[in-house]
Amino acid sequence: QVQLQQWGAGLLKPSETLSLTCAVYGDSFSGHYWTWIRQPPGKGLEWIGEINHTGSTNYNPSLRSRLTISADTSKSQFSLRLSSVTAADTAVYYCARGRRWGLVTYYFDYWGQGTLVTVSS
Amino acid sequence: QSALTQPASLSGSPGQSITISCTATSSAVGTYNLVSWYQQHPGKAPKLILYEVNKRPSGVSDRFSGSKSGNTASLTISGLQADDEADYYCCSYVRGVLFGGGTKLTVL
C-alpha cells in the first residue's frame, strides 16, 4: 500500500521560505516522478513541480525563480522550498506520485494528506 | 496560455447520469490520451478516478467513465449517488501539467 505522508510549517510571514517534506512508504522511490501540487482556499489545483530519484527536476515556470525541490533517496523523502512567500502562496500543498508517459508526467495516483500553509503578517 | 475549461457547477438527482466536460484551448490535448480526472470531497485530498481518458484505477466504480472528442474530454457518472457530491477536476499535459478549474457536483 503506497502512502505519502507530508509535514511542514503551516504559518509563515511574508518574505519567509516555505518548507515541506513528503515521505514515501510502500513504494520504490525510483521509477516515478514525485510531485508537489497546491490548492488556494476555494480554488483549483496548480502543479508546482516534480523530482525523480536521480534528482532531475521540472518546475512550473511561474514559480521557478523561487522554487527548489530536492530528494533524499536514502529516506525516500522529497522536499519543497518556496522562497519569498506572499499571501498569494497561501494554499493547501499536496505531495503526489506522478506517472509518466515518455517525458511527460500526466497523472497522479497517490496523494499526501495535504498541508495548509498560510502566509500572513 | 493554454487552459482547461470546465463548467463551474452541475447538479443531478440520485440515479441519474451526468457528464462533466473539459475543453482545452490548445489543440495539443486532442493529440494524446493524457487526460485524467480527480474527485475531491471537502477537506480531502484529490482522488484519481480516471487516467488516459477512460482507464479506471483499481477500486474505482465502473459508474465513472470517460471519453474524448477533439479538444474536449468528458467524465460521465452514471447512477448518481449521494457520495458522488464532490468537486471534479480534469488534468492534461499541454506544455506542462494543467488542471481544469473544477466542477462542483451537487446531488439533489
PDB file of C-alpha atoms in Angstrom:
ATOM      1  CA  GLN A   1       0.000   0.000   0.000  1.00  0.00           C
ATOM      2  CA  VAL A   2       1.597   3.226  -1.164  1.00  0.00           C
ATOM      3  CA  GLN A   3       1.328   6.069   1.337  1.00  0.00           C
ATOM      4  CA  LEU A   4       2.619   9.606   1.228  1.00  0.00           C
ATOM      5  CA  GLN A   5       2.940  11.478   4.499  1.00  0.00           C
ATOM      6  CA  GLN A   6       3.836  15.145   4.494  1.00  0.00           C
ATOM      7  CA  TRP A   7       4.712  17.741   7.080  1.00  0.00           C
ATOM      8  CA  GLY A   8       5.994  21.279   7.443  1.00  0.00           C
ATOM      9  CA  ALA A   9       5.336  24.703   8.902  1.00  0.00           C
ATOM     10  CA  GLY A  10       1.784  25.921   8.463  1.00  0.00           C
ATOM     11  CA  LEU A  11       2.098  29.624   9.247  1.00  0.00           C
ATOM     12  CA  LEU A  12       4.599  31.933   7.605  1.00  0.00           C
ATOM     13  CA  LYS A  13       5.185  35.659   7.386  1.00  0.00           C
ATOM     14  CA  PRO A  14       5.625  37.397   4.039  1.00  0.00           C
ATOM     15  CA  SER A  15       9.155  37.038   2.633  1.00  0.00           C
ATOM     16  CA  GLU A  16       9.844  33.831   4.588  1.00  0.00           C
ATOM     17  CA  THR A  17      10.597  30.477   3.000  1.00  0.00           C
ATOM     18  CA  LEU A  18       8.010  27.721   2.810  1.00  0.00           C
ATOM     19  CA  SER A  19       9.430  24.293   3.555  1.00  0.00           C
ATOM     20  CA  LEU A  20       7.570  20.979   3.296  1.00  0.00           C
ATOM     21  CA  THR A  21       8.707  17.363   3.244  1.00  0.00           C
ATOM     22  CA  CYS A  22       6.928  14.254   1.975  1.00  0.00           C
ATOM     23  CA  ALA A  23       7.859  10.695   2.915  1.00  0.00           C
ATOM     24  CA  VAL A  24       7.036   7.786   0.634  1.00  0.00           C
ATOM     25  CA  TYR A  25       6.047   4.443   2.144  1.00  0.00           C
ATOM     26  CA  GLY A  26       5.303   1.145   0.445  1.00  0.00           C
ATOM     27  CA  ASP A  27       6.883   2.022  -2.899  1.00  0.00           C
ATOM     28  CA  SER A  28      10.249   2.291  -4.547  1.00  0.00           C
ATOM     29  CA  PHE A  29      11.419   5.875  -4.820  1.00  0.00           C
ATOM     30  CA  SER A  30      12.864   5.204  -8.252  1.00  0.00           C
ATOM     31  CA  GLY A  31      10.714   4.825 -11.324  1.00  0.00           C
ATOM     32  CA  HIS A  32       8.333   7.689 -10.623  1.00  0.00           C
ATOM     33  CA  TYR A  33       8.241  11.449 -10.538  1.00  0.00           C
ATOM     34  CA  TRP A  34       7.404  12.845  -7.115  1.00  0.00           C
ATOM     35  CA  THR A  35       5.286  15.926  -7.355  1.00  0.00           C
ATOM     36  CA  TRP A  36       4.059  18.951  -5.435  1.00  0.00           C
ATOM     37  CA  ILE A  37       0.620  20.411  -6.190  1.00  0.00           C
ATOM     38  CA  ARG A  38      -1.138  23.247  -4.391  1.00  0.00           C
ATOM     39  CA  GLN A  39      -4.700  24.491  -3.998  1.00  0.00           C
ATOM     40  CA  PRO A  40      -5.505  28.017  -2.764  1.00  0.00           C
ATOM     41  CA  PRO A  41      -8.549  28.137  -0.486  1.00  0.00           C
ATOM     42  CA  GLY A  42     -11.718  27.682  -2.525  1.00  0.00           C
ATOM     43  CA  LYS A  43      -9.790  27.431  -5.785  1.00  0.00           C
ATOM     44  CA  GLY A  44      -8.439  24.819  -8.166  1.00  0.00           C
ATOM     45  CA  LEU A  45      -5.269  22.764  -8.350  1.00  0.00           C
ATOM     46  CA  GLU A  46      -1.913  24.049  -9.536  1.00  0.00           C
ATOM     47  CA  TRP A  47       1.059  21.866 -10.427  1.00  0.00           C
ATOM     48  CA  ILE A  48       4.198  23.168  -8.715  1.00  0.00           C
ATOM     49  CA  GLY A  49       6.955  20.823  -9.800  1.00  0.00           C
ATOM     50  CA  GLU A  50       8.466  17.358  -9.611  1.00  0.00           C
ATOM     51  CA  ILE A  51      11.626  15.371  -8.970  1.00  0.00           C
ATOM     52  CA  ASN A  52      12.804  11.842  -9.688  1.00  0.00           C
ATOM     53  CA  HIS A  53      15.296   9.608  -7.919  1.00  0.00           C
ATOM     54  CA  THR A  54      18.229  10.963  -9.915  1.00  0.00           C
ATOM     55  CA  GLY A  55      17.445  14.486  -8.789  1.00  0.00           C
ATOM     56  CA  SER A  56      16.097  15.565 -12.148  1.00  0.00           C
ATOM     57  CA  THR A  57      13.520  18.309 -11.634  1.00  0.00           C
ATOM     58  CA  ASN A  58      10.820  20.107 -13.586  1.00  0.00           C
ATOM     59  CA  TYR A  59       9.255  23.293 -12.285  1.00  0.00           C
ATOM     60  CA  ASN A  60       6.204  25.395 -13.017  1.00  0.00           C
ATOM     61  CA  PRO A  61       7.648  28.364 -14.936  1.00  0.00           C
ATOM     62  CA  SER A  62       5.602  30.795 -12.866  1.00  0.00           C
ATOM     63  CA  LEU A  63       7.324  29.615  -9.656  1.00  0.00           C
ATOM     64  CA  ARG A  64      10.737  28.588 -10.941  1.00  0.00           C
ATOM     65  CA  SER A  65      12.653  31.596  -9.642  1.00  0.00           C
ATOM     66  CA  ARG A  66      11.569  30.911  -6.051  1.00  0.00           C
ATOM     67  CA  LEU A  67      11.335  27.122  -6.095  1.00  0.00           C
ATOM     68  CA  THR A  68      13.601  24.275  -5.069  1.00  0.00           C
ATOM     69  CA  ILE A  69      12.539  20.645  -4.977  1.00  0.00           C
ATOM     70  CA  SER A  70      15.032  18.162  -3.585  1.00  0.00           C
ATOM     71  CA  ALA A  71      15.087  14.494  -2.637  1.00  0.00           C
ATOM     72  CA  ASP A  72      16.756  12.278  -0.060  1.00  0.00           C
ATOM     73  CA  THR A  73      16.553   8.851  -1.661  1.00  0.00           C
ATOM     74  CA  SER A  74      18.063   7.143   1.402  1.00  0.00           C
ATOM     75  CA  LYS A  75      14.978   8.178   3.347  1.00  0.00           C
ATOM     76  CA  SER A  76      12.504   8.031   0.417  1.00  0.00           C
ATOM     77  CA  GLN A  77      11.655  11.651   1.049  1.00  0.00           C
ATOM     78  CA  PHE A  78      11.360  14.703  -1.130  1.00  0.00           C
ATOM     79  CA  SER A  79      11.042  18.324  -0.145  1.00  0.00           C
ATOM     80  CA  LEU A  80       9.698  21.641  -1.350  1.00  0.00           C
ATOM     81  CA  ARG A  81      11.173  25.029  -0.633  1.00  0.00           C
ATOM     82  CA  LEU A  82       9.479  28.172  -1.884  1.00  0.00           C
ATOM     83  CA  SER A  83      11.203  31.417  -1.032  1.00  0.00           C
ATOM     84  CA  SER A  84       9.909  34.957  -0.590  1.00  0.00           C
ATOM     85  CA  VAL A  85       6.338  33.866   0.031  1.00  0.00           C
ATOM     86  CA  THR A  86       3.394  36.247  -0.149  1.00  0.00           C
ATOM     87  CA  ALA A  87      -0.283  35.940   0.677  1.00  0.00           C
ATOM     88  CA  ALA A  88      -0.781  34.581  -2.841  1.00  0.00           C
ATOM     89  CA  ASP A  89       1.126  31.461  -1.795  1.00  0.00           C
ATOM     90  CA  THR A  90      -1.472  30.628   0.855  1.00  0.00           C
ATOM     91  CA  ALA A  91      -2.780  27.213  -0.113  1.00  0.00           C
ATOM     92  CA  VAL A  92      -3.097  23.566   0.775  1.00  0.00           C
ATOM     93  CA  TYR A  93       0.050  21.904  -0.520  1.00  0.00           C
ATOM     94  CA  TYR A  94      -0.088  18.262  -1.597  1.00  0.00           C
ATOM     95  CA  CYS A  95       2.625  15.818  -2.467  1.00  0.00           C
ATOM     96  CA  ALA A  96       1.750  13.140  -5.007  1.00  0.00           C
ATOM     97  CA  ARG A  97       3.184  10.325  -7.091  1.00  0.00           C
ATOM     98  CA  GLY A  98       3.320  11.214 -10.766  1.00  0.00           C
ATOM     99  CA  ARG A  99       3.061   8.635 -13.502  1.00  0.00           C
ATOM    100  CA  ARG A 100       4.893   9.138 -16.759  1.00  0.00           C
ATOM    101  CA  TRP A 101       4.378   8.558 -20.440  1.00  0.00           C
ATOM    102  CA  GLY A 102       7.716   9.144 -22.092  1.00  0.00           C
ATOM    103  CA  LEU A 103       8.951  12.530 -20.895  1.00  0.00           C
ATOM    104  CA  VAL A 104       5.548  13.650 -19.674  1.00  0.00           C
ATOM    105  CA  THR A 105       4.032  13.300 -16.209  1.00  0.00           C
ATOM    106  CA  TYR A 106       0.354  13.045 -16.839  1.00  0.00           C
ATOM    107  CA  TYR A 107      -1.496  11.670 -13.840  1.00  0.00           C
ATOM    108  CA  PHE A 108      -1.178  11.429 -10.085  1.00  0.00           C
ATOM    109  CA  ASP A 109      -2.298   8.241  -8.404  1.00  0.00           C
ATOM    110  CA  TYR A 110      -1.292   8.635  -4.766  1.00  0.00           C
ATOM    111  CA  TRP A 111      -1.547  11.820  -2.751  1.00  0.00           C
ATOM    112  CA  GLY A 112      -0.432  13.029   0.626  1.00  0.00           C
ATOM    113  CA  GLN A 113      -2.931  14.319   3.141  1.00  0.00           C
ATOM    114  CA  GLY A 114      -2.233  17.962   2.361  1.00  0.00           C
ATOM    115  CA  THR A 115      -0.757  20.753   4.458  1.00  0.00           C
ATOM    116  CA  LEU A 116      -2.406  24.141   4.795  1.00  0.00           C
ATOM    117  CA  VAL A 117       0.204  26.860   4.567  1.00  0.00           C
ATOM    118  CA  THR A 118      -0.975  30.334   5.492  1.00  0.00           C
ATOM    119  CA  VAL A 119       1.100  33.427   4.755  1.00  0.00           C
ATOM    120  CA  SER A 120       0.121  36.324   6.946  1.00  0.00           C
ATOM    121  CA  SER A 121       1.839  39.178   8.703  1.00  0.00           C
TER     122      SER A 121
ATOM    123  CA  GLN B   1      -1.659  30.475 -22.390  1.00  0.00           C
ATOM    124  CA  SER B   2      -3.315  27.057 -22.564  1.00  0.00           C
ATOM    125  CA  ALA B   3      -6.235  26.307 -20.297  1.00  0.00           C
ATOM    126  CA  LEU B   4      -8.703  23.556 -19.483  1.00  0.00           C
ATOM    127  CA  THR B   5     -12.271  24.822 -19.071  1.00  0.00           C
ATOM    128  CA  GLN B   6     -14.886  23.019 -17.005  1.00  0.00           C
ATOM    129  CA  PRO B   7     -18.389  24.074 -16.020  1.00  0.00           C
ATOM    130  CA  ALA B   8     -18.282  25.616 -12.559  1.00  0.00           C
ATOM    131  CA  SER B   9     -21.192  23.576 -11.271  1.00  0.00           C
ATOM    132  CA  LEU B  10     -23.600  20.808 -12.199  1.00  0.00           C
ATOM    133  CA  SER B  11     -26.379  19.019 -10.388  1.00  0.00           C
ATOM    134  CA  GLY B  12     -28.291  15.806 -10.749  1.00  0.00           C
ATOM    135  CA  SER B  13     -30.704  13.573  -8.891  1.00  0.00           C
ATOM    136  CA  PRO B  14     -29.862  10.176  -7.459  1.00  0.00           C
ATOM    137  CA  GLY B  15     -29.886   7.516 -10.153  1.00  0.00           C
ATOM    138  CA  GLN B  16     -29.378   9.971 -12.997  1.00  0.00           C
ATOM    139  CA  SER B  17     -26.317  10.295 -15.206  1.00  0.00           C
ATOM    140  CA  ILE B  18     -24.331  13.478 -15.581  1.00  0.00           C
ATOM    141  CA  THR B  19     -21.449  14.464 -17.827  1.00  0.00           C
ATOM    142  CA  ILE B  20     -18.715  16.949 -16.967  1.00  0.00           C
ATOM    143  CA  SER B  21     -16.830  18.448 -19.893  1.00  0.00           C
ATOM    144  CA  CYS B  22     -13.230  19.628 -20.013  1.00  0.00           C
ATOM    145  CA  THR B  23     -12.343  21.721 -23.040  1.00  0.00           C
ATOM    146  CA  ALA B  24      -8.809  22.700 -23.942  1.00  0.00           C
ATOM    147  CA  THR B  25      -7.847  25.916 -25.673  1.00  0.00           C
ATOM    148  CA  SER B  26      -4.906  24.146 -27.252  1.00  0.00           C
ATOM    149  CA  SER B  27      -5.210  21.521 -29.937  1.00  0.00           C
ATOM    150  CA  ALA B  28      -2.439  19.571 -28.210  1.00  0.00           C
ATOM    151  CA  VAL B  29      -4.973  17.944 -25.900  1.00  0.00           C
ATOM    152  CA  GLY B  30      -6.561  16.185 -28.821  1.00  0.00           C
ATOM    153  CA  THR B  31      -3.305  14.628 -29.856  1.00  0.00           C
ATOM    154  CA  TYR B  32      -2.703  12.357 -26.911  1.00  0.00           C
ATOM    155  CA  ASN B  33      -4.813  10.441 -24.417  1.00  0.00           C
ATOM    156  CA  LEU B  34      -3.179  12.211 -21.492  1.00  0.00           C
ATOM    157  CA  VAL B  35      -6.364  13.186 -19.693  1.00  0.00           C
ATOM    158  CA  SER B  36      -7.046  12.275 -16.080  1.00  0.00           C
ATOM    159  CA  TRP B  37      -9.888  13.068 -13.694  1.00  0.00           C
ATOM    160  CA  TYR B  38      -9.913  13.580  -9.928  1.00  0.00           C
ATOM    161  CA  GLN B  39     -12.675  13.581  -7.341  1.00  0.00           C
ATOM    162  CA  GLN B  40     -12.239  15.764  -4.262  1.00  0.00           C
ATOM    163  CA  HIS B  41     -14.502  15.733  -1.253  1.00  0.00           C
ATOM    164  CA  PRO B  42     -14.379  18.755   1.081  1.00  0.00           C
ATOM    165  CA  GLY B  43     -11.260  18.811   3.207  1.00  0.00           C
ATOM    166  CA  LYS B  44      -9.787  15.761   1.489  1.00  0.00           C
ATOM    167  CA  ALA B  45      -7.004  15.174  -0.995  1.00  0.00           C
ATOM    168  CA  PRO B  46      -7.992  14.633  -4.626  1.00  0.00           C
ATOM    169  CA  LYS B  47      -8.541  11.030  -5.672  1.00  0.00           C
ATOM    170  CA  LEU B  48      -7.672   9.721  -9.122  1.00  0.00           C
ATOM    171  CA  ILE B  49     -10.769   8.263 -10.793  1.00  0.00           C
ATOM    172  CA  LEU B  50      -9.758   8.087 -14.474  1.00  0.00           C
ATOM    173  CA  TYR B  51      -6.498   8.239 -16.414  1.00  0.00           C
ATOM    174  CA  GLU B  52      -5.621   8.006 -20.086  1.00  0.00           C
ATOM    175  CA  VAL B  53      -9.127   9.329 -20.780  1.00  0.00           C
ATOM    176  CA  ASN B  54     -11.086   6.231 -19.773  1.00  0.00           C
ATOM    177  CA  LYS B  55      -8.990   3.893 -17.641  1.00  0.00           C
ATOM    178  CA  ARG B  56     -10.096   3.331 -14.065  1.00  0.00           C
ATOM    179  CA  PRO B  57      -7.645   2.636 -11.243  1.00  0.00           C
ATOM    180  CA  SER B  58      -8.304  -0.435  -9.180  1.00  0.00           C
ATOM    181  CA  GLY B  59     -11.185   0.119  -6.781  1.00  0.00           C
ATOM    182  CA  VAL B  60     -12.893   2.905  -8.709  1.00  0.00           C
ATOM    183  CA  SER B  61     -16.518   2.229  -9.541  1.00  0.00           C
ATOM    184  CA  ASP B  62     -17.437   1.446 -13.140  1.00  0.00           C
ATOM    185  CA  ARG B  63     -20.104   4.138 -12.797  1.00  0.00           C
ATOM    186  CA  PHE B  64     -17.290   6.517 -13.746  1.00  0.00           C
ATOM    187  CA  SER B  65     -16.390   6.579 -17.423  1.00  0.00           C
ATOM    188  CA  GLY B  66     -14.515   8.900 -19.733  1.00  0.00           C
ATOM    189  CA  SER B  67     -14.302   9.885 -23.361  1.00  0.00           C
ATOM    190  CA  LYS B  68     -12.607  12.428 -25.599  1.00  0.00           C
ATOM    191  CA  SER B  69     -13.591  14.118 -28.807  1.00  0.00           C
ATOM    192  CA  GLY B  70     -11.272  16.638 -30.377  1.00  0.00           C
ATOM    193  CA  ASN B  71     -10.179  19.086 -27.702  1.00  0.00           C
ATOM    194  CA  THR B  72     -12.937  18.112 -25.238  1.00  0.00           C
ATOM    195  CA  ALA B  73     -12.692  15.351 -22.675  1.00  0.00           C
ATOM    196  CA  SER B  74     -15.722  14.222 -20.707  1.00  0.00           C
ATOM    197  CA  LEU B  75     -16.379  12.442 -17.429  1.00  0.00           C
ATOM    198  CA  THR B  76     -19.705  10.641 -17.110  1.00  0.00           C
ATOM    199  CA  ILE B  77     -21.059   9.479 -13.786  1.00  0.00           C
ATOM    200  CA  SER B  78     -23.959   7.074 -14.092  1.00  0.00           C
ATOM    201  CA  GLY B  79     -26.386   6.070 -11.358  1.00  0.00           C
ATOM    202  CA  LEU B  80     -25.623   9.166  -9.284  1.00  0.00           C
ATOM    203  CA  GLN B  81     -25.230   8.543  -5.564  1.00  0.00           C
ATOM    204  CA  ALA B  82     -25.110  10.945  -2.647  1.00  0.00           C
ATOM    205  CA  ASP B  83     -21.408  10.271  -2.145  1.00  0.00           C
ATOM    206  CA  ASP B  84     -20.680  11.469  -5.686  1.00  0.00           C
ATOM    207  CA  GLU B  85     -21.280  15.015  -4.457  1.00  0.00           C
ATOM    208  CA  ALA B  86     -17.794  16.494  -4.718  1.00  0.00           C
ATOM    209  CA  ASP B  87     -15.524  18.662  -6.819  1.00  0.00           C
ATOM    210  CA  TYR B  88     -14.165  17.128 -10.012  1.00  0.00           C
ATOM    211  CA  TYR B  89     -11.002  18.214 -11.818  1.00  0.00           C
ATOM    212  CA  CYS B  90      -9.667  17.261 -15.216  1.00  0.00           C
ATOM    213  CA  CYS B  91      -5.944  17.278 -15.906  1.00  0.00           C
ATOM    214  CA  SER B  92      -3.861  17.081 -19.030  1.00  0.00           C
ATOM    215  CA  TYR B  93      -0.425  17.874 -20.338  1.00  0.00           C
ATOM    216  CA  VAL B  94      -0.216  20.934 -22.561  1.00  0.00           C
ATOM    217  CA  ARG B  95       3.353  22.247 -22.475  1.00  0.00           C
ATOM    218  CA  GLY B  96       3.171  21.460 -18.768  1.00  0.00           C
ATOM    219  CA  VAL B  97       0.710  19.864 -16.376  1.00  0.00           C
ATOM    220  CA  LEU B  98      -2.621  21.694 -16.412  1.00  0.00           C
ATOM    221  CA  PHE B  99      -5.694  21.244 -14.259  1.00  0.00           C
ATOM    222  CA  GLY B 100      -9.157  22.403 -15.137  1.00  0.00           C
ATOM    223  CA  GLY B 101     -10.831  24.916 -12.846  1.00  0.00           C
ATOM    224  CA  GLY B 102     -13.021  22.252 -11.275  1.00  0.00           C
ATOM    225  CA  THR B 103     -16.718  21.392 -11.330  1.00  0.00           C
ATOM    226  CA  LYS B 104     -18.809  21.296  -8.179  1.00  0.00           C
ATOM    227  CA  LEU B 105     -21.290  18.444  -8.485  1.00  0.00           C
ATOM    228  CA  THR B 106     -24.396  18.610  -6.324  1.00  0.00           C
ATOM    229  CA  VAL B 107     -26.588  15.565  -5.872  1.00  0.00           C
ATOM    230  CA  LEU B 108     -30.092  16.861  -5.276  1.00  0.00           C
TER     231      LEU B 108
END
